[in-house]
mmCIF file of N, CA and C in Angstrom:
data_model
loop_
_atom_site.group_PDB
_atom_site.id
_atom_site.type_symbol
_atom_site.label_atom_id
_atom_site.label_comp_id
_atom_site.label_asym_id
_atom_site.label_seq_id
_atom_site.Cartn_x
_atom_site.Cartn_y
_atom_site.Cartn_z
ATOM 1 N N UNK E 9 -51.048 91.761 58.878
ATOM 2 C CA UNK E 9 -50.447 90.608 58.266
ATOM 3 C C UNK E 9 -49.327 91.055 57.352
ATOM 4 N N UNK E 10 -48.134 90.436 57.454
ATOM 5 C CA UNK E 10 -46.847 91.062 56.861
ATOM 6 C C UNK E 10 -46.735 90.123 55.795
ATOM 7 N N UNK E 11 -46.122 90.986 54.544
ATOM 8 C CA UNK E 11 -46.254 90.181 52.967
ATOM 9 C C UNK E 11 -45.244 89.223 52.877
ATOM 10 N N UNK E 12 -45.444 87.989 52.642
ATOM 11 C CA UNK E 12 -44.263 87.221 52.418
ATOM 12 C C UNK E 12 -43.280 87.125 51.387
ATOM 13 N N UNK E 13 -41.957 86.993 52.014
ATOM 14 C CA UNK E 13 -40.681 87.177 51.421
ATOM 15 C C UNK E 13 -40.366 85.813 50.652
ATOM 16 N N UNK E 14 -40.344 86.181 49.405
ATOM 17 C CA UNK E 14 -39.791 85.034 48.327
ATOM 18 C C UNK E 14 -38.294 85.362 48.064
ATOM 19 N N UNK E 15 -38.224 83.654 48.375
ATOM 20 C CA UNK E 15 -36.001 84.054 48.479
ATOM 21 C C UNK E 15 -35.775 83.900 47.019
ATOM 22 N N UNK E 16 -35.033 84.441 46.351
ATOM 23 C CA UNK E 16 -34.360 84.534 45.149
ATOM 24 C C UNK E 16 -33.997 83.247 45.052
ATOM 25 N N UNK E 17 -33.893 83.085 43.358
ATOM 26 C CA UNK E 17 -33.457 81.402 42.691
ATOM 27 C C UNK E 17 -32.426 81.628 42.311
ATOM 28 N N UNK E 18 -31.186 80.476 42.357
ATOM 29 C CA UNK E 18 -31.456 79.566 43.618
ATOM 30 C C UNK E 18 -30.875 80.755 44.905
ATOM 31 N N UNK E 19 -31.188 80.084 46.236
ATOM 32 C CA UNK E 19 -31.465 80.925 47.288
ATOM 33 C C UNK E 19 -29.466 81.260 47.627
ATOM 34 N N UNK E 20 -29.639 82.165 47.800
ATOM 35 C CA UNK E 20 -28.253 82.930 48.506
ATOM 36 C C UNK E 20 -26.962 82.875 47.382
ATOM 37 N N UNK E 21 -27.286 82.713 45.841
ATOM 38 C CA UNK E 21 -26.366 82.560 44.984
ATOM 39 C C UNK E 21 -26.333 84.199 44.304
ATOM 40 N N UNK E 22 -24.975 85.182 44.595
ATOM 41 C CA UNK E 22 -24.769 86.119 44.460
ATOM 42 C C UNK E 22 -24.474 86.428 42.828
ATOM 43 N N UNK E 23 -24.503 87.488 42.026
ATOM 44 C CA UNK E 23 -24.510 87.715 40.877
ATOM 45 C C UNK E 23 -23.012 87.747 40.202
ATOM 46 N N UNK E 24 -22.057 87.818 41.147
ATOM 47 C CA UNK E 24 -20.747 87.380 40.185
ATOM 48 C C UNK E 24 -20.480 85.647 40.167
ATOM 49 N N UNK E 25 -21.921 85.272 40.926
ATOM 50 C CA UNK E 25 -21.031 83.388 41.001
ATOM 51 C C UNK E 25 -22.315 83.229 40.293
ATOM 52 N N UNK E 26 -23.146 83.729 39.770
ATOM 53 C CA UNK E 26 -24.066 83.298 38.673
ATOM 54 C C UNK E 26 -23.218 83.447 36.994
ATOM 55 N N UNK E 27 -22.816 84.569 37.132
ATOM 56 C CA UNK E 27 -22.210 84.943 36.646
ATOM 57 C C UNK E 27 -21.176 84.230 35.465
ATOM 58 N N UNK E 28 -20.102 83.445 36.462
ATOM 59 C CA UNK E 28 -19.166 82.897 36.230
ATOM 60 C C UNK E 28 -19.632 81.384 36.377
ATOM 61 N N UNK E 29 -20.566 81.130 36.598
ATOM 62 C CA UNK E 29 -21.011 79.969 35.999
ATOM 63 C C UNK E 29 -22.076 79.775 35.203
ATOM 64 N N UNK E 30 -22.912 80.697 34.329
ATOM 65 C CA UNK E 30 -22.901 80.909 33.042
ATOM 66 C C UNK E 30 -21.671 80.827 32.453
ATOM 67 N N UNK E 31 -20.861 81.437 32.218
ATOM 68 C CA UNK E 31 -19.818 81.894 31.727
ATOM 69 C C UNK E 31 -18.970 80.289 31.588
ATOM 70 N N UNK E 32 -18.747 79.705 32.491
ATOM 71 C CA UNK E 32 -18.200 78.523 32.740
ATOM 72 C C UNK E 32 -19.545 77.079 32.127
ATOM 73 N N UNK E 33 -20.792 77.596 32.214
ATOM 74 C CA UNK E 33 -21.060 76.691 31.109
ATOM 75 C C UNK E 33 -21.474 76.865 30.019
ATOM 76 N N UNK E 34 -21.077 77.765 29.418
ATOM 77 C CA UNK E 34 -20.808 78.320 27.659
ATOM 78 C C UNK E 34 -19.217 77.264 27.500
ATOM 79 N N UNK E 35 -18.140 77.444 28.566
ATOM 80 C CA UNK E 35 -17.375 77.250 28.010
ATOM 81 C C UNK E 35 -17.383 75.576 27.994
ATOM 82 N N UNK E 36 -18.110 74.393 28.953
ATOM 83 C CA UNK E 36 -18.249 73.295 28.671
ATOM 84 C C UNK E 36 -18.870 72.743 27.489
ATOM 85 N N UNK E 37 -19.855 73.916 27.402
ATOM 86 C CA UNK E 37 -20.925 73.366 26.241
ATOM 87 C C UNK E 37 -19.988 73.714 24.599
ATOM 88 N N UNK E 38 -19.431 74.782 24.741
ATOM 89 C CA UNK E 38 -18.450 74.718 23.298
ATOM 90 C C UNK E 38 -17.162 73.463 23.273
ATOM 91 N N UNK E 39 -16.451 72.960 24.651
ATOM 92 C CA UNK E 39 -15.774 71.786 24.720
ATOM 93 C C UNK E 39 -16.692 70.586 24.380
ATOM 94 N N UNK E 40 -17.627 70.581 24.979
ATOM 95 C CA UNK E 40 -18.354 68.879 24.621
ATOM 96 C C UNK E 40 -18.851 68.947 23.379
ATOM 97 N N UNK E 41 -18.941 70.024 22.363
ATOM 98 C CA UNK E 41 -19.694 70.649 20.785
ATOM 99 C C UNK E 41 -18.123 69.748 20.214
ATOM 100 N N UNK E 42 -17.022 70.336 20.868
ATOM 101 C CA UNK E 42 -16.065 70.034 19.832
ATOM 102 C C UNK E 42 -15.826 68.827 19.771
ATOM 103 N N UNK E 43 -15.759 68.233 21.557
ATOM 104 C CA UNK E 43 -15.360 66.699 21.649
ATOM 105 C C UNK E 43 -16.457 65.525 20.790
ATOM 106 N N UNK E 44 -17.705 66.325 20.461
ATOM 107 C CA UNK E 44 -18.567 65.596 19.493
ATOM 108 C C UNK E 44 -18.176 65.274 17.523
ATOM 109 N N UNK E 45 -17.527 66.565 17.800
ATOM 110 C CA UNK E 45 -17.070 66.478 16.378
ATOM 111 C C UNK E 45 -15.476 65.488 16.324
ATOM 112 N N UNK E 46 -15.091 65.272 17.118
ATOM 113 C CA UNK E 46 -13.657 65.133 16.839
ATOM 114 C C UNK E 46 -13.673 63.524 16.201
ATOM 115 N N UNK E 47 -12.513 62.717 16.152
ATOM 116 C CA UNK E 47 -12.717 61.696 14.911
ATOM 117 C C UNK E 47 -12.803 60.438 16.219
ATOM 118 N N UNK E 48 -12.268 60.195 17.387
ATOM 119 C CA UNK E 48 -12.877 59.230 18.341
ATOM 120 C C UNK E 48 -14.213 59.132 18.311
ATOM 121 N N UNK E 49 -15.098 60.032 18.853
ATOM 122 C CA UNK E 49 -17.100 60.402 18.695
ATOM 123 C C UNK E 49 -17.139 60.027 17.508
ATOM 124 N N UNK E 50 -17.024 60.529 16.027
ATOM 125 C CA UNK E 50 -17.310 60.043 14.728
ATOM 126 C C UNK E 50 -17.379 58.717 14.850
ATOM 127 N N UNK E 51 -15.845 58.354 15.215
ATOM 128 C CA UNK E 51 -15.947 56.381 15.171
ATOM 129 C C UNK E 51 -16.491 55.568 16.225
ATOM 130 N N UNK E 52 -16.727 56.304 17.555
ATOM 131 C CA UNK E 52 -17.610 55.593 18.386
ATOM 132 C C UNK E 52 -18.992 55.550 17.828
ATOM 133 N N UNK E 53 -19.086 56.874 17.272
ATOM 134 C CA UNK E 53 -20.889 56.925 16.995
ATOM 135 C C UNK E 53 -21.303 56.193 15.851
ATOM 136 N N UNK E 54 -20.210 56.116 14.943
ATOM 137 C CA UNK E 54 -20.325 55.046 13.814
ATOM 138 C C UNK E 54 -20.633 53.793 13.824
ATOM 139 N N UNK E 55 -20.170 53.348 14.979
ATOM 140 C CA UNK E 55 -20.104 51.904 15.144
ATOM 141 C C UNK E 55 -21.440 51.222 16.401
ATOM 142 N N UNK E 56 -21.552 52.381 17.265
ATOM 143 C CA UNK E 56 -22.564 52.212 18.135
ATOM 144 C C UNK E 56 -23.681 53.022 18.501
ATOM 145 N N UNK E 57 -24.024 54.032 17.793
ATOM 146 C CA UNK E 57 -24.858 55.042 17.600
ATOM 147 C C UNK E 57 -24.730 56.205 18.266
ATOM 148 N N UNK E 58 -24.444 56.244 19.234
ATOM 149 C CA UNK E 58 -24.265 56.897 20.307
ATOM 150 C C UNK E 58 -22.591 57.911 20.792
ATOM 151 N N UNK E 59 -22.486 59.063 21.022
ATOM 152 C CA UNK E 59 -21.271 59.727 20.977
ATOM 153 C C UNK E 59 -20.753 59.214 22.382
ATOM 154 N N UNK E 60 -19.684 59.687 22.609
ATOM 155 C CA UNK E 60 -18.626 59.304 23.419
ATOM 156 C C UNK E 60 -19.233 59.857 24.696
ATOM 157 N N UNK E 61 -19.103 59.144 25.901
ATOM 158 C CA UNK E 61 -19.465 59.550 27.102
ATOM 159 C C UNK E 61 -18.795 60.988 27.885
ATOM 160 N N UNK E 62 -17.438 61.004 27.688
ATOM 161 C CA UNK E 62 -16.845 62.690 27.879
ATOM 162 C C UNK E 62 -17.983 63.752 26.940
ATOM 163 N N UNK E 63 -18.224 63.390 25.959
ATOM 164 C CA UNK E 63 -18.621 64.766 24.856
ATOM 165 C C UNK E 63 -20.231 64.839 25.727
ATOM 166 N N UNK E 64 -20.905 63.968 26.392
ATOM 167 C CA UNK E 64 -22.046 63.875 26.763
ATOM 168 C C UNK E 64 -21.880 64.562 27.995
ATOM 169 N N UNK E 65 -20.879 64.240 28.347
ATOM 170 C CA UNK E 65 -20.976 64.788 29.982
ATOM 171 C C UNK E 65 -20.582 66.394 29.908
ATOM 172 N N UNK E 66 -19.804 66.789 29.226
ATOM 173 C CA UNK E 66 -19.266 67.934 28.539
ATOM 174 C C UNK E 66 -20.668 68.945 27.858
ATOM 175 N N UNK E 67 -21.827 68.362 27.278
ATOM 176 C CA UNK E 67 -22.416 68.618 26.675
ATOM 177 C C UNK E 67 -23.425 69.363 27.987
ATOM 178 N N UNK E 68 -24.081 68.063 28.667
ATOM 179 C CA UNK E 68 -25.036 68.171 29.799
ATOM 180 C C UNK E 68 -24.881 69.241 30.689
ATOM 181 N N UNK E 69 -23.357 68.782 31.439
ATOM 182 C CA UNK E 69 -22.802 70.185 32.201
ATOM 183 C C UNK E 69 -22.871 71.462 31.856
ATOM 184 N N UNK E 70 -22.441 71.986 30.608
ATOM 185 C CA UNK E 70 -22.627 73.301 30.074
ATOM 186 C C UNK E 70 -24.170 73.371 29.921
ATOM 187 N N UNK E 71 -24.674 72.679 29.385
ATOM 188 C CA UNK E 71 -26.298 73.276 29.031
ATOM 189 C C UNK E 71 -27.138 73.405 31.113
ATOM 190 N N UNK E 72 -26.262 72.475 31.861
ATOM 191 C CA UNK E 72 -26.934 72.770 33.149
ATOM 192 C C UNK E 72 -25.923 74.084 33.874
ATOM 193 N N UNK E 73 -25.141 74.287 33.244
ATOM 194 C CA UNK E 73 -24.386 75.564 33.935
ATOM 195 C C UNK E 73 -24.875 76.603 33.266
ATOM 196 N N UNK E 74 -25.299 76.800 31.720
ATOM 197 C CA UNK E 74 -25.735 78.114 31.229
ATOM 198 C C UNK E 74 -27.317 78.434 31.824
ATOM 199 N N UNK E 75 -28.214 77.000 32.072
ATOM 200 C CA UNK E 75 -29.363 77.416 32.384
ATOM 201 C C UNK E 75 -29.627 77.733 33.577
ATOM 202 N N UNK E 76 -28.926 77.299 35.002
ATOM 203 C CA UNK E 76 -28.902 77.616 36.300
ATOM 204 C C UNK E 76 -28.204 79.402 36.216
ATOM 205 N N UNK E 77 -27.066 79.506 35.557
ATOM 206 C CA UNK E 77 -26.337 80.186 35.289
ATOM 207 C C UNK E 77 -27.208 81.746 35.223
ATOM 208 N N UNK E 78 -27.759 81.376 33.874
ATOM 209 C CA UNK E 78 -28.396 82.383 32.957
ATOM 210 C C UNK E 78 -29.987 83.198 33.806
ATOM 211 N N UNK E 79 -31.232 81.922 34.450
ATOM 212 C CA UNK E 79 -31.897 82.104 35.355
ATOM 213 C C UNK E 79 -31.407 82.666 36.314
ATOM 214 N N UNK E 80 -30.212 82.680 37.370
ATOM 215 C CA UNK E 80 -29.991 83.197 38.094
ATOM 216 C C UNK E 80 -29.473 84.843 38.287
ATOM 217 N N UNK E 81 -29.084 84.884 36.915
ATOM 218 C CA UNK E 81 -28.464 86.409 36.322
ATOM 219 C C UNK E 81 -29.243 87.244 36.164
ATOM 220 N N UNK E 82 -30.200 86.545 35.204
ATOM 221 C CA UNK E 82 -31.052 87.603 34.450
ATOM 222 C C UNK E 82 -32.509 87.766 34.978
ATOM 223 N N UNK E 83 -32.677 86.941 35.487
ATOM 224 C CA UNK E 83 -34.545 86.504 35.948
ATOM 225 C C UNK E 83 -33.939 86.575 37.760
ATOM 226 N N UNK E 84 -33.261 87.080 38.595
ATOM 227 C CA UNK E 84 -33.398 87.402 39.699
ATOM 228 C C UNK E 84 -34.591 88.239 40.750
ATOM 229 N N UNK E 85 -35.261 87.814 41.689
ATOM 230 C CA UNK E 85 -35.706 88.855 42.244
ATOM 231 C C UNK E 85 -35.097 89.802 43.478
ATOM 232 N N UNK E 86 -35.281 90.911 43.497
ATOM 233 C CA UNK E 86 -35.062 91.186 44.696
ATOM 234 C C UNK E 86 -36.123 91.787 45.571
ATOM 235 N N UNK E 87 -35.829 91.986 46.867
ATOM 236 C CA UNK E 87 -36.925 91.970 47.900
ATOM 237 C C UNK E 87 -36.747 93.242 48.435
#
C-alpha cells in the first residue's frame, strides 16, 4: 500500500507568487490603514459609524493577501 501524497496549500502555487503576494498584501493593508485615517473616513465615520467602503476593501484584501500569502511561504509542505 503506497503512502498518500498531500498536495501543498494552496495546490500548485510556487514560492515567488506566494511570495509577492504577501508582499502585495502588506502593501494593501498599509493603503487601506491610511485610507482609514484620512479626513473623507473621519467624516464618513463621523456621521455614519462606519469607514469608507475603499478603506474596507483595501483593508480586507491585504489582510486576505498577507494570510494566503504568508501560509503559503512559510507553512509549505513538500513531498
Amino acid at each position: 500500500m503506497g503512502r498518500a501524497v498531500v498536495p501543498s496549500y494552496p495546490p500548485g502555487m510556487n514560492k515567488p507568487l506566494s511570495i509577492a503576494l504577501l508582499l502585495i498584501g502588506i502593501l494593501l493593508l498599509g493603503y487601506g490603514l491610511n485610507a482609514g485615517d484620512s479626513f473623507a473616513s473621519e467624516t464618513k465615520e463621523a456621521i455614519t459609524g462606519t469607514p469608507t467602503d475603499r478603506s474596507m476593501i483595501l483593508i480586507i484584501a491585504g489582510v486576505a493577501g498577507v494570510v494566503i500569502g504568508g501560509l503559503s511561504t512559510f507553512f509549505r509542505r513538500h513531498n
